Short mmCIF file of C-alpha atoms and ligand atoms in Angstrom, two decimals:
data_model
loop_
_atom_site.label_atom_id
_atom_site.label_comp_id
_atom_site.label_asym_id
_atom_site.label_seq_id
_atom_site.Cartn_x
_atom_site.Cartn_y
_atom_site.Cartn_z
CA MET A 4 211.25 34.19 -1.72
CA LYS A 5 214.10 36.08 -0.05
CA LYS A 6 215.45 33.11 1.91
CA THR A 7 214.78 29.41 2.28
CA LEU A 8 215.18 28.16 5.85
CA LEU A 9 215.23 24.61 7.12
CA ILE A 10 213.72 24.14 10.58
CA THR A 11 214.19 20.62 11.96
CA GLY A 12 211.88 19.22 14.63
CA GLY A 13 209.20 21.75 13.72
CA ALA A 14 206.33 19.41 14.62
CA GLY A 15 207.52 19.18 18.23
CA PHE A 16 206.84 21.44 21.18
CA ILE A 17 209.34 24.29 20.74
CA GLY A 18 209.81 23.71 17.00
CA SER A 19 206.11 24.29 16.29
CA HIS A 20 206.25 27.70 18.00
CA VAL A 21 209.41 28.59 16.05
CA VAL A 22 207.86 27.50 12.73
CA ARG A 23 204.70 29.52 13.42
CA LEU A 24 206.67 32.64 14.34
CA PHE A 25 208.85 32.47 11.20
CA VAL A 26 205.97 31.60 8.82
CA GLU A 27 203.87 34.49 10.12
CA LYS A 28 206.61 37.08 10.61
CA TYR A 29 208.54 36.44 7.39
CA PRO A 30 206.08 35.92 4.50
CA ASP A 31 209.02 36.35 2.10
CA TYR A 32 210.91 33.37 3.57
CA LYS A 33 210.15 29.82 2.54
CA ILE A 34 210.05 27.76 5.76
CA VAL A 35 210.74 24.05 5.33
CA ASN A 36 209.79 22.04 8.41
CA LEU A 37 211.62 18.70 8.44
CA ASP A 38 210.40 16.23 11.05
CA ALA A 39 210.31 12.43 11.42
CA LEU A 40 207.04 12.64 13.40
CA THR A 41 208.20 10.49 16.29
CA TYR A 42 205.87 10.09 19.29
CA ALA A 43 206.75 13.73 20.13
CA GLY A 44 206.05 15.18 16.68
CA ASN A 45 202.49 16.18 15.92
CA LEU A 46 201.25 18.08 12.88
CA GLU A 47 198.14 19.09 14.85
CA ASN A 48 200.49 21.60 16.50
CA LEU A 49 200.64 23.49 13.19
CA LYS A 50 197.04 23.22 11.92
CA ASP A 51 196.65 27.01 11.86
CA ILE A 52 199.51 27.59 9.42
CA GLU A 53 199.63 24.34 7.44
CA ASN A 54 198.22 25.98 4.29
CA ALA A 55 200.39 29.11 4.42
CA PRO A 56 201.98 29.72 0.98
CA ASN A 57 205.49 30.04 2.48
CA TYR A 58 205.31 26.77 4.47
CA VAL A 59 206.43 23.29 3.40
CA PHE A 60 206.44 20.12 5.50
CA VAL A 61 208.90 17.31 4.73
CA LYS A 62 208.70 14.03 6.63
CA ALA A 63 212.27 12.79 7.01
CA ASP A 64 214.57 11.31 9.60
CA ILE A 65 217.82 13.14 10.37
CA THR A 66 219.53 9.82 11.08
CA ASN A 67 219.27 9.03 7.35
CA ALA A 68 222.29 10.83 5.85
CA GLU A 69 221.34 10.21 2.20
CA ASP A 70 217.82 11.57 2.58
CA ILE A 71 219.10 14.63 4.42
CA TYR A 72 221.68 15.45 1.75
CA ALA A 73 219.04 15.00 -1.00
CA ILE A 74 216.75 17.46 0.81
CA PHE A 75 219.57 20.01 1.04
CA LYS A 76 220.18 19.64 -2.72
CA GLN A 77 216.47 19.98 -3.47
CA PHE A 78 215.87 23.17 -1.48
CA ASN A 79 219.17 25.06 -1.55
CA PHE A 80 218.79 26.33 2.01
CA ASP A 81 220.19 29.66 3.16
CA GLY A 82 220.08 28.61 6.78
CA VAL A 83 219.24 25.86 9.22
CA ILE A 84 217.59 26.09 12.64
CA HIS A 85 218.11 22.66 14.16
CA LEU A 86 215.72 21.57 16.91
CA ALA A 87 215.00 17.92 16.06
CA ALA A 88 216.04 15.75 18.97
CA GLU A 89 215.06 13.14 21.45
CA SER A 90 214.34 15.47 24.35
CA HIS A 91 213.14 13.61 27.45
CA VAL A 92 215.70 12.82 30.17
CA ASP A 93 213.72 9.86 31.58
CA ARG A 94 213.53 8.21 28.14
CA SER A 95 217.29 8.71 27.74
CA ILE A 96 217.81 6.68 30.90
CA THR A 97 215.81 3.72 29.55
CA ASP A 98 216.95 3.98 25.89
CA PRO A 99 220.18 5.99 25.47
CA ASN A 100 220.84 4.68 21.95
CA ALA A 101 217.94 6.60 20.41
CA PHE A 102 219.55 9.76 21.83
CA ILE A 103 222.98 8.92 20.45
CA GLN A 104 221.47 8.20 17.02
CA THR A 105 219.25 11.26 16.69
CA ASN A 106 221.04 13.88 18.75
CA VAL A 107 224.64 13.03 17.83
CA MET A 108 224.49 11.20 14.48
CA GLY A 109 221.49 13.20 13.26
CA THR A 110 223.25 16.49 14.00
CA ALA A 111 226.41 15.23 12.28
CA ASN A 112 224.33 14.30 9.20
CA LEU A 113 222.92 17.82 9.04
CA LEU A 114 226.38 19.37 9.45
CA ASN A 115 227.78 17.16 6.67
CA ALA A 116 224.86 17.96 4.38
CA ALA A 117 225.25 21.71 5.00
CA ARG A 118 228.99 21.58 4.39
CA LEU A 119 228.66 19.56 1.18
CA ALA A 120 225.65 21.39 -0.23
CA TRP A 121 227.13 24.81 0.51
CA LYS A 122 230.46 23.63 -1.04
CA GLY A 123 232.57 25.75 1.28
CA ASN A 124 230.84 28.94 0.06
CA PHE A 125 229.31 30.08 3.32
CA GLU A 126 228.45 33.66 2.33
CA GLY A 127 225.03 34.48 3.85
CA LYS A 128 224.67 30.98 5.33
CA ARG A 129 224.04 30.08 8.96
CA PHE A 130 223.72 26.85 10.94
CA TYR A 131 221.82 27.49 14.18
CA HIS A 132 221.95 24.69 16.73
CA VAL A 133 219.33 24.73 19.50
CA SER A 134 220.72 23.23 22.68
CA THR A 135 220.05 23.00 26.39
CA ASP A 136 221.39 24.29 29.70
CA GLU A 137 221.69 20.65 30.81
CA VAL A 138 225.08 20.40 29.04
CA TYR A 139 226.57 22.39 31.95
CA GLY A 140 225.60 19.77 34.54
CA SER A 141 224.20 20.63 37.95
CA LEU A 142 224.61 23.71 40.14
CA GLY A 143 224.80 23.88 43.93
CA ALA A 144 222.66 26.35 45.87
CA GLU A 145 224.53 29.34 44.43
CA GLY A 146 225.64 30.57 41.00
CA PHE A 147 224.42 30.53 37.40
CA PHE A 148 225.37 28.91 34.10
CA LEU A 149 227.35 31.30 31.91
CA GLU A 150 228.33 30.73 28.26
CA THR A 151 231.83 30.00 29.58
CA THR A 152 230.76 27.38 32.15
CA PRO A 153 232.61 24.11 31.39
CA TYR A 154 230.49 21.28 30.03
CA ASP A 155 229.65 18.56 32.56
CA PRO A 156 226.62 16.62 31.24
CA GLN A 157 225.16 14.08 33.65
CA SER A 158 222.42 12.19 31.77
CA PRO A 159 222.51 10.32 28.44
CA TYR A 160 220.26 13.11 27.08
CA SER A 161 222.56 15.94 28.14
CA ALA A 162 225.67 13.98 27.06
CA SER A 163 224.16 13.56 23.59
CA LYS A 164 223.30 17.28 23.39
CA ALA A 165 226.80 18.20 24.62
CA ALA A 166 228.33 15.97 21.93
CA SER A 167 226.20 17.63 19.27
CA ASP A 168 227.26 21.10 20.49
CA HIS A 169 230.92 20.04 20.24
CA PHE A 170 230.42 18.80 16.67
CA VAL A 171 228.82 22.09 15.64
CA ARG A 172 231.75 24.08 17.10
CA ALA A 173 234.25 21.66 15.52
CA TYR A 174 232.69 22.16 12.06
CA GLY A 175 232.91 25.91 12.59
CA ASN A 176 236.55 25.70 13.62
CA THR A 177 237.64 23.13 11.02
CA TYR A 178 235.58 23.97 7.93
CA GLY A 179 234.57 27.55 8.67
CA LEU A 180 230.86 26.65 8.85
CA PRO A 181 229.08 29.75 10.20
CA PHE A 182 227.16 28.71 13.30
CA VAL A 183 225.43 29.95 16.43
CA ILE A 184 224.39 27.87 19.44
CA THR A 185 221.87 28.68 22.14
CA ASN A 186 221.55 26.83 25.43
CA CYS A 187 218.13 27.31 26.94
CA SER A 188 216.51 26.47 30.26
CA ASN A 189 213.22 24.57 30.80
CA ASN A 190 210.42 25.66 28.49
CA TYR A 191 206.70 25.38 29.21
CA GLY A 192 203.56 26.36 27.32
CA PRO A 193 200.98 25.05 24.83
CA ASN A 194 201.75 21.86 22.85
CA HIS A 195 204.19 20.53 25.45
CA PHE A 196 204.11 16.72 25.40
CA PRO A 197 202.63 15.38 28.67
CA GLU A 198 205.70 13.37 29.62
CA LYS A 199 207.37 16.55 30.99
CA LEU A 200 206.60 17.92 34.45
CA ILE A 201 204.12 20.75 33.80
CA PRO A 202 201.87 19.20 31.11
CA LEU A 203 201.98 15.77 32.78
CA PHE A 204 200.83 17.26 36.07
CA ILE A 205 198.12 19.38 34.40
CA ASN A 206 196.79 16.24 32.72
CA ASN A 207 196.91 14.21 35.94
CA ILE A 208 195.19 16.94 37.95
CA CYS A 209 192.40 17.04 35.35
CA ASN A 210 192.04 13.25 35.66
CA ASN A 211 192.43 13.12 39.46
CA LYS A 212 195.57 10.97 39.09
CA PRO A 213 198.53 11.06 41.51
CA LEU A 214 201.23 13.69 40.87
CA PRO A 215 204.55 11.77 40.87
CA VAL A 216 207.14 14.09 42.44
CA TYR A 217 210.66 12.64 42.18
CA GLY A 218 212.79 12.40 45.33
CA ASP A 219 212.37 15.20 47.88
CA GLY A 220 210.90 17.57 45.26
CA LYS A 221 213.54 20.19 46.03
CA TYR A 222 215.13 20.11 42.57
CA THR A 223 215.25 23.52 40.93
CA ARG A 224 214.61 24.54 37.34
CA ASP A 225 214.49 27.91 35.55
CA TRP A 226 211.24 28.15 33.54
CA LEU A 227 210.67 30.08 30.32
CA TYR A 228 207.44 30.49 28.34
CA VAL A 229 207.97 28.78 24.98
CA VAL A 230 206.94 31.81 22.88
CA ASP A 231 209.76 33.78 24.51
CA HIS A 232 212.21 31.06 23.49
CA ALA A 233 210.93 31.29 19.91
CA ARG A 234 211.41 35.11 20.03
CA ALA A 235 214.97 34.59 21.25
CA ILE A 236 215.68 32.14 18.42
CA ASP A 237 214.44 34.70 15.89
CA MET A 238 216.69 37.38 17.40
CA VAL A 239 219.76 35.14 17.53
CA TYR A 240 219.18 33.78 14.01
CA HIS A 241 219.02 37.30 12.62
CA GLY A 242 221.32 39.23 14.97
CA GLY A 243 223.63 36.80 16.78
CA ARG A 244 227.33 36.76 15.98
CA ASN A 245 228.83 33.79 14.12
CA GLY A 246 230.68 31.32 16.32
CA GLU A 247 228.95 32.58 19.47
CA THR A 248 226.92 30.85 22.15
CA TYR A 249 224.01 32.55 23.89
CA ASN A 250 222.35 31.28 27.06
CA ILE A 251 218.58 31.76 27.25
CA GLY A 252 216.64 31.56 30.52
CA GLY A 253 213.56 32.85 32.27
CA PHE A 254 215.17 34.61 35.26
CA ASN A 255 212.62 32.40 37.01
CA GLU A 256 213.81 29.64 39.34
CA TRP A 257 211.35 27.31 41.05
CA GLN A 258 211.78 24.29 43.29
CA ASN A 259 209.67 21.52 41.76
CA ILE A 260 207.46 21.13 44.84
CA GLU A 261 206.71 24.88 45.04
CA LEU A 262 205.87 24.92 41.34
CA VAL A 263 203.61 21.88 41.73
CA LYS A 264 201.77 23.55 44.65
CA LEU A 265 201.25 26.70 42.58
CA LEU A 266 199.95 24.59 39.70
CA CYS A 267 197.54 22.78 42.04
CA LYS A 268 196.25 26.10 43.39
CA GLU A 269 195.68 27.51 39.88
CA MET A 270 194.01 24.31 38.74
CA ASP A 271 191.68 24.27 41.77
CA GLU A 272 190.56 27.78 40.84
CA LYS A 273 190.11 27.03 37.15
CA LEU A 274 188.34 23.71 37.73
CA GLY A 275 186.14 25.14 40.48
CA ARG A 276 187.56 22.72 43.05
CA THR A 277 187.80 23.32 46.81
CA PRO A 278 191.16 25.01 47.60
CA GLY A 279 193.71 22.30 48.51
CA GLU A 280 191.90 19.50 46.65
CA SER A 281 194.49 19.00 43.86
CA GLU A 282 197.43 19.20 46.29
CA LYS A 283 196.16 16.00 47.89
CA LEU A 284 197.21 14.23 44.68
CA ILE A 285 200.94 14.93 45.33
CA SER A 286 202.79 11.64 45.71
CA TYR A 287 206.54 11.50 46.38
CA ILE A 288 208.14 8.65 44.46
CA LYS A 289 211.57 7.14 43.79
CA ASP A 290 214.03 9.65 42.35
CA ARG A 291 215.28 9.92 38.77
CA PRO A 292 218.77 8.33 38.63
CA GLY A 293 221.53 10.95 38.39
CA HIS A 294 218.96 13.75 38.88
CA ASP A 295 220.56 17.22 38.42
CA ARG A 296 219.84 19.29 41.53
CA ARG A 297 219.65 22.80 40.14
CA TYR A 298 219.77 24.63 36.80
CA ALA A 299 219.88 28.43 36.58
CA ILE A 300 220.79 30.50 33.57
CA ASP A 301 222.56 33.83 33.40
CA ALA A 302 220.92 35.28 30.28
CA ASN A 303 222.62 38.66 30.42
CA LYS A 304 224.67 38.19 27.24
CA ILE A 305 221.64 37.82 24.96
CA ASN A 306 219.94 40.63 26.89
CA LYS A 307 222.85 43.05 26.46
CA GLU A 308 223.78 42.12 22.86
CA LEU A 309 220.36 41.60 21.34
CA GLY A 310 217.94 43.22 23.80
CA TRP A 311 216.08 39.98 24.45
CA TYR A 312 214.21 39.56 27.74
CA PRO A 313 211.23 37.33 28.60
CA SER A 314 207.97 39.12 27.77
CA VAL A 315 205.64 36.82 29.71
CA THR A 316 205.69 36.56 33.51
CA PHE A 317 205.51 33.09 35.05
CA GLU A 318 202.08 33.66 36.57
CA GLU A 319 200.74 34.85 33.20
CA GLY A 320 202.45 32.04 31.28
CA LEU A 321 201.28 29.32 33.63
CA SER A 322 197.72 30.60 33.52
CA LYS A 323 197.77 30.72 29.68
CA THR A 324 199.25 27.23 29.57
CA ILE A 325 196.59 25.73 31.83
CA ASP A 326 193.86 27.49 29.81
CA TRP A 327 195.31 26.02 26.60
CA TYR A 328 195.25 22.46 27.97
CA LEU A 329 191.72 22.89 29.30
CA ALA A 330 190.58 24.18 25.90
CA ASN A 331 192.41 21.48 23.93
CA GLU A 332 191.13 18.27 25.44
CA GLU A 333 191.07 16.61 22.01
CA TRP A 334 194.80 17.29 21.50
CA LEU A 335 195.53 15.87 24.94
CA ASN A 336 193.37 12.81 24.31
CA HIS A 337 195.15 12.10 21.00
CA VAL A 338 198.64 12.29 22.45
CA THR A 339 197.80 10.31 25.61
CA SER A 340 196.17 7.38 23.82
CA GLY A 341 198.01 4.28 22.61
CA ASP A 342 201.76 4.22 23.29
CA TYR A 343 201.53 6.88 25.99
CA GLN A 344 199.66 4.49 28.28
CA SER A 345 202.36 1.83 28.09
CA TYR A 346 205.14 4.44 28.42
CA TYR A 347 203.45 5.76 31.55
CA ALA A 348 202.92 2.36 33.12
CA LYS A 349 206.56 1.38 32.47
CA GLN A 350 208.07 4.72 33.53
CA TYR A 351 206.24 5.05 36.83
CA ALA A 352 205.42 1.47 37.88
CA ASP A 353 208.82 0.69 39.41
CA LYS A 354 209.08 4.02 41.21
CA GLY A 355 206.63 3.23 44.01
CA ALA A 356 203.72 4.80 42.17
CA SER A 357 200.32 3.19 42.06
CA SER A 358 196.94 3.86 40.44
CA PHE A 359 198.50 5.37 37.36
CA TYR A 360 197.53 5.03 33.73
CA GLY A 361 197.47 1.52 32.41
CA GLU A 362 197.16 -0.08 35.83
P1 NAD B 410 210.14 17.59 21.39
O1 NAD B 410 210.51 16.23 21.88
O2 NAD B 410 208.82 18.16 21.77
O3 NAD B 410 210.21 17.62 19.80
C1 NAD B 410 211.25 17.04 19.09
C2 NAD B 410 210.85 16.98 17.63
O4 NAD B 410 211.93 16.38 16.90
C3 NAD B 410 209.61 16.11 17.36
O5 NAD B 410 208.75 16.79 16.46
C4 NAD B 410 210.17 14.85 16.74
O6 NAD B 410 209.28 14.23 15.84
C5 NAD B 410 211.40 15.38 16.03
N1 NAD B 410 212.42 14.34 15.86
C6 NAD B 410 212.89 13.48 16.80
N2 NAD B 410 213.78 12.63 16.25
C7 NAD B 410 213.89 12.98 14.94
C8 NAD B 410 214.65 12.47 13.86
N3 NAD B 410 215.48 11.42 14.03
N4 NAD B 410 214.53 13.07 12.66
C9 NAD B 410 213.69 14.13 12.49
N5 NAD B 410 212.93 14.63 13.48
C10 NAD B 410 213.02 14.06 14.70
O7 NAD B 410 211.34 18.52 21.84
P2 NAD B 410 211.32 20.05 22.33
O8 NAD B 410 211.09 20.07 23.79
O9 NAD B 410 210.48 20.84 21.42
O10 NAD B 410 212.87 20.42 22.11
C11 NAD B 410 213.32 20.91 20.85
C12 NAD B 410 214.80 21.19 20.94
O11 NAD B 410 215.06 22.15 21.95
C13 NAD B 410 215.65 19.97 21.29
O12 NAD B 410 216.83 20.03 20.56
C14 NAD B 410 215.92 20.13 22.79
O13 NAD B 410 217.15 19.52 23.13
C15 NAD B 410 216.01 21.64 22.89
N6 NAD B 410 215.64 22.21 24.21
C16 NAD B 410 214.44 21.87 24.80
C17 NAD B 410 214.09 22.48 26.01
C18 NAD B 410 212.79 22.16 26.70
O14 NAD B 410 212.57 22.62 27.82
N7 NAD B 410 211.88 21.42 26.08
C19 NAD B 410 214.96 23.41 26.60
C20 NAD B 410 216.17 23.69 25.97
C21 NAD B 410 216.49 23.11 24.76
O1 DAU B 411 216.76 22.43 31.11
C1 DAU B 411 216.32 22.21 29.80
C2 DAU B 411 215.74 20.83 29.67
O2 DAU B 411 214.50 20.84 30.37
C3 DAU B 411 215.54 20.38 28.24
O3 DAU B 411 216.78 20.29 27.60
C4 DAU B 411 214.83 19.03 28.19
O4 DAU B 411 214.54 18.67 26.83
C5 DAU B 411 213.52 19.15 28.95
O5 DAU B 411 212.86 17.90 28.98
C6 DAU B 411 213.77 19.64 30.37
O6 DAU B 411 214.46 18.64 31.17
P1 DAU B 411 214.04 18.34 32.69
O7 DAU B 411 214.51 16.99 33.04
O8 DAU B 411 214.42 19.46 33.58
O9 DAU B 411 212.42 18.39 32.52
P2 DAU B 411 211.26 17.48 33.09
O10 DAU B 411 209.98 18.16 32.80
O11 DAU B 411 211.39 16.05 32.70
O12 DAU B 411 211.50 17.56 34.67
C7 DAU B 411 211.48 18.81 35.36
C8 DAU B 411 211.76 18.52 36.83
O13 DAU B 411 210.63 17.80 37.38
C9 DAU B 411 212.96 17.62 37.08
O14 DAU B 411 213.61 18.01 38.28
C10 DAU B 411 212.36 16.23 37.25
C11 DAU B 411 211.02 16.53 37.90
N1 DAU B 411 209.93 15.56 37.58
C12 DAU B 411 209.68 15.29 36.26
C13 DAU B 411 208.70 14.39 35.91
C14 DAU B 411 208.43 14.07 34.46
C15 DAU B 411 209.19 14.97 38.59
O15 DAU B 411 209.41 15.25 39.80
N2 DAU B 411 208.21 14.09 38.23
C16 DAU B 411 207.94 13.75 36.94
O16 DAU B 411 207.06 12.90 36.69
#
């Protein structure tokens, strides 16, 4: 094998697309997927490549420093692509500690393991940290996040990601650890856990459940098809410059309510419902505390330096995503059984929502 790469969080939404891309595109790399399999990690996401000769799965928790160092010693990694994280803003509001542990301490454990295992000899090594546009805070009606935008995280989730970004840069500056960081906008696509807006609403439309729109619904996000994020990660891992940050976005801003209406329209068509039927499920509920008004990425740096640009239009991506959920009912049933029901009841019950799961 030419290289051995560690991908953390590879059983999650974005991680599974990154693992698949690397396993298939680089048969001469050994890809080690390290994941704790939390509620968000699911090996069903990787069924199609689980027996590939260049793929290894290791169940481990990045908050356990000893285990992580032992895994670095065992595999002698050439590089790390770090995606493992607690990723849902609403969960960070109810349980910030899990985010501090995994996103901050877990990242520090990986940095320490890389530094110790590589013994200061960083030739050919790379630590790639996958981060979010949420570290920049919230925009007004105008403007975009640039790589130079000052950090201003507003939720426990984004604060924990911002802290992890700072640690990665500090290890680069202090110990010379070769790193790259990307800050990406909202992803959507197959295998997205149905706690996030798009898959949650697809699932609720299928089940004729209310669609819980927070606040006035005029919050804006910039959406990117997950496979295009995985392509960007490949390009930055192989072509990005050490010590640099690259913003990744979809050039595709949508107000939540407009996106939800589009989703309803598409779902009506695909489910053979009367036009307007799914829209009747829209239910405005109490807002998310500290809700960031608008995110929008300027992704011109990665475009100019590495030639990356989204390959999938939003209409195409949304249609593919809905088709995937409709064709993968079993996947959806597995992830929405058990703990999901109690999460849902707790998350939405005090927000003025009724007739939801578990009630
Ligand atoms: P996800 O929640 O779907 O998956 C996270 C994965 O990490 C899961 O497989 C989970 O089991 C694993 N994990 C969690 N805690 C762990 C621990 N302590 N040890 C080992 N593994 C652990 O998340 P996602 O949406 O795929 O996001 C992946 C990364 O990309 C995160 O770092 C997130 O901050 C970042 N990101 C996400 C988006 C987005 O829109 N989803 C956008 C930009 C950046
Ligand atoms: O911007 C990148 C970030 O995007 C990632 O770093 C995060 O991991 C990812 O979860 C995502 O964060 P958001 O908070 O933007 O995503 P979410 O899908 O939770 O919400 C999208 C928008 O929809 C947001 O304005 C809140 C709103 N929303 C969400 C849910 C779950 C609702 O109105 N109702 C809901 O039930």
